[in-house]
Amino acid sequence: MADPSFIQVALPVPLPQLFDYLAPPGGPLPAVGSRVVVPFGRRKLLGVVTGHSGQSEVPAARLLPVTAVLDDNEPMFDPALLDLLRWCWQYYKHAPGEVVAGALPPALRSAGNGLPQPPPQFRITADGRQRLLQGPGRAPVQHAMLEALAAAPCRADTLAAIGSQWRKTLAALLENGWAASEPAPPDGLLARSDRPPGPQLLPDQQAAVAAIGQDFGRFRCHLLDGVTGSGKTEVYLRLLESVLDAGGQALVLVPEIGLTPQLLRRFRQRLGLEPAVIHSGLAAGERLQAWAAARSGRASLIVGTRSALFVPLPRARLIILDEEHDASFKQQDGFRYSARDVAVKRAAELGIPVVLGSATPSLESLKNALEGRYGWHRLRERATQAALPSWRVLDMRQHGVFHGLAEAALEAITACLARGEQAMVFLNRRGYAPVLMCQTCGWHGLCERCDAHLTWHRGAGRLVCHHCGSQRRAPALCPDCRADALMGAGEGTQQLEEALERRFPGVRILRFDRDQTARKGVLDRQIEEVRKGEPCLLVGTQMLAKGHHFPGMTLVVIVNIDQALYSADYRALERMGQMIEQVAGRAGRSDKAGTVVLQTLHPEHPALALLLGQGYEAYARWLLEERQLAGLPPVGYQALLRADAHERARVERFLQEAAAAFPAGGTRLFGPMPAIMERVGGRSRMYLMLQAGSRAELHGQVDAWLPRLRELKTGRQVRWAIDMDPQEL
Ligand code: ADP
Ligand code: ZN
Ligand code: ZN
């Protein structure tokens, strides 16, 4: 092959290819992994160099040189990470440039920013110590800051806690020579002897730590399958200690809602270091700092949500993915990847172990464990000697109801509060009432853009669509018959909260749902309050099901799970089982036993009987057998061709042509069929489903199909995308 004379660049455009460019005039080829600015049509775009090559399909005369090479030609991505990104765009059939751009922190997606200097830390000087001896005098803030610095060198974020005057005060200290700045040390991992010791591990925990520890330095996937409260986090902490002590880096991925201050505090206290935190809610500057710290190796523990998966890790030794069954690990639009699957792939490429933790493993992971492909470590007892909760099923056909709660459930709450304990009511529907309905003519609010009811948010006086977000003012009179007869039908968390306030006057009631916790800090404040253990009653949505440890919680009431029992989505039963088990896991986590009350109209449903009678694992194995019979994932492999447009006919026409263009082979094709919720945001959504017994066969046929799809003229009138291993129908 000729000497490489071109570079291939990933550009953030929705096209399936890379683009060839020449070196800048007079300069060498920019390094693979570095950022460049290139001419693209009449625009200038920022891209990342993914490779060098000796030949181009574009005639040499038409190739253009790059306009600028950024970051002093320093690669942003190492070759291993680029290989992972390449695997991603090939596997998920997504535009390479969008995959690569998405892996850069937002601040680096424009040419104005480069890698930041690490934040300095500040220390007290000898003069500063002299000054401290003179006492606060008339400068109490200054004195407080000197005291903080005398205790230990601090970063700016720590000093900010001293008060709003901190910037001015710090500037004055520096100017007077009482404090000095210096580069901060990596991330301050405490020496092992200075760390608080953890509890003595239980035998099952010990065995898991030992088995996973055997695999340091090579790839293996481990399923840590432990009931809630069984000490999974404790296992992570021991593994992290080994990794950090050996000078390695570890990446811990958690679901969106799992990244609580408690978890970070636990890492901080036990490891004595400051984790670098990465999630999409961070300001661009903070995110860039954390990313740069990981990339430079200064940060050894990186904790984040899905978007942290692609952070550069020059010293990676371990990846942990907590609550691996959680749906938020799958990106549901754009680049539709599964962070769990890509994390396993990344560990395989890096030759390091990956730990998937859950109390309710996904069927995918359970199958891998059953077949021996994953290490399987079960923690079946709660670490704190707390007994697993007992179940009580209330047949709602036989119980009087008060706002959706059976009298027996209310009595259980009364008794629980009287014992000085805490209770929670779980209802997977936020808002006041699902529908505002006219008692005279039956009118109810429907979203004009979706196949969905509008949910009544009484406090705000609005009708809100939970699918497209559109809202309008709730009418006072019926829009159809003008009767003054509008009433809420069904229950939402807001209404339940109100009803419970009336029923339990004087009891502290806290609501946990997206409306209540939208404001920053509310969720954490409420969690802290519950953790104090005073008697209280929680009302909330699935937000309550995730990971929180509430020691005083002994009663969980699950209002209604019946929808899942008869859903059109074959995953609904799996999710229901996970949800019930997770919610139940909130009950009785310390020394007192917990009770879970489940209200249903179908107490005889075999799925429910199995789940409650024999537990999640037996239930999941049964679901897996059912999937086996139907050839459904994880036994078979699926992909969707999704399409949507304002006019249904266009979607249908495109999908019909697409179906006709599907190459011959072993993959079966179903559809076109409408999505379970067809209309969202005014667009009709439909799909073709592809199902195969082998992954290779499915990918081979989809890859052969894609160029044909791009040729279809009807495809230009709709939005379409491939969804590999889809999670939602
Ligand atoms: P999980 O992550 O499985 O929900 P955690 O690791 O949070 O479980 O442990 C639940 C509780 O049990 C925590 O309070 C933790 O400190 C405690 N714990 C964990 N392991 C042990 C142990 N070996 N001995 C005593 N307490 C433990
Ligand atoms: Zn009416
Ligand atoms: Zn809508």
Short mmCIF file of N, CA and C and ligand atoms in Angstrom, two decimals, residues 437-444 477-486, ligand 2:
data_model
loop_
_atom_site.label_atom_id
_atom_site.label_comp_id
_atom_site.label_asym_id
_atom_site.label_seq_id
_atom_site.Cartn_x
_atom_site.Cartn_y
_atom_site.Cartn_z
N MET A 437 -62.82 13.98 33.21
CA MET A 437 -63.94 13.44 32.43
C MET A 437 -65.23 14.17 32.76
N CYS A 438 -66.08 14.36 31.73
CA CYS A 438 -67.38 14.98 31.95
C CYS A 438 -68.37 13.90 32.41
N GLN A 439 -68.99 14.14 33.56
CA GLN A 439 -69.93 13.17 34.11
C GLN A 439 -71.25 13.17 33.33
N THR A 440 -71.47 14.21 32.52
CA THR A 440 -72.73 14.28 31.78
C THR A 440 -72.62 13.60 30.42
N CYS A 441 -71.58 13.96 29.64
CA CYS A 441 -71.53 13.42 28.27
C CYS A 441 -70.35 12.48 28.04
N GLY A 442 -69.50 12.33 29.01
CA GLY A 442 -68.39 11.39 28.85
C GLY A 442 -67.17 11.97 28.14
N TRP A 443 -67.19 13.29 27.84
CA TRP A 443 -66.02 13.91 27.22
C TRP A 443 -64.79 13.67 28.09
N HIS A 444 -63.63 13.38 27.48
CA HIS A 444 -62.39 13.42 28.25
C HIS A 444 -61.27 13.93 27.37
N LEU A 477 -65.52 24.16 32.30
CA LEU A 477 -66.77 23.51 31.89
C LEU A 477 -66.45 22.50 30.80
N CYS A 478 -67.34 21.57 30.60
CA CYS A 478 -67.10 20.57 29.54
C CYS A 478 -67.05 21.25 28.18
N PRO A 479 -66.00 21.07 27.42
CA PRO A 479 -65.89 21.73 26.11
C PRO A 479 -66.99 21.26 25.14
N ASP A 480 -67.55 20.08 25.35
CA ASP A 480 -68.57 19.56 24.43
C ASP A 480 -69.98 19.99 24.81
N CYS A 481 -70.39 19.69 26.06
CA CYS A 481 -71.79 19.93 26.43
C CYS A 481 -71.94 21.11 27.37
N ARG A 482 -70.85 21.77 27.70
CA ARG A 482 -70.87 22.96 28.55
C ARG A 482 -71.35 22.68 29.97
N ALA A 483 -71.49 21.42 30.35
CA ALA A 483 -71.94 21.13 31.71
C ALA A 483 -70.81 21.41 32.70
N ASP A 484 -71.21 21.80 33.91
CA ASP A 484 -70.23 21.99 34.97
C ASP A 484 -70.09 20.64 35.68
N ALA A 485 -69.56 19.66 34.97
CA ALA A 485 -69.58 18.30 35.50
C ALA A 485 -68.26 17.59 35.25
N LEU A 486 -67.15 18.35 35.24
CA LEU A 486 -65.86 17.71 35.00
C LEU A 486 -65.31 17.15 36.31
ZN ZN B 2 -69.90 17.05 28.69
#
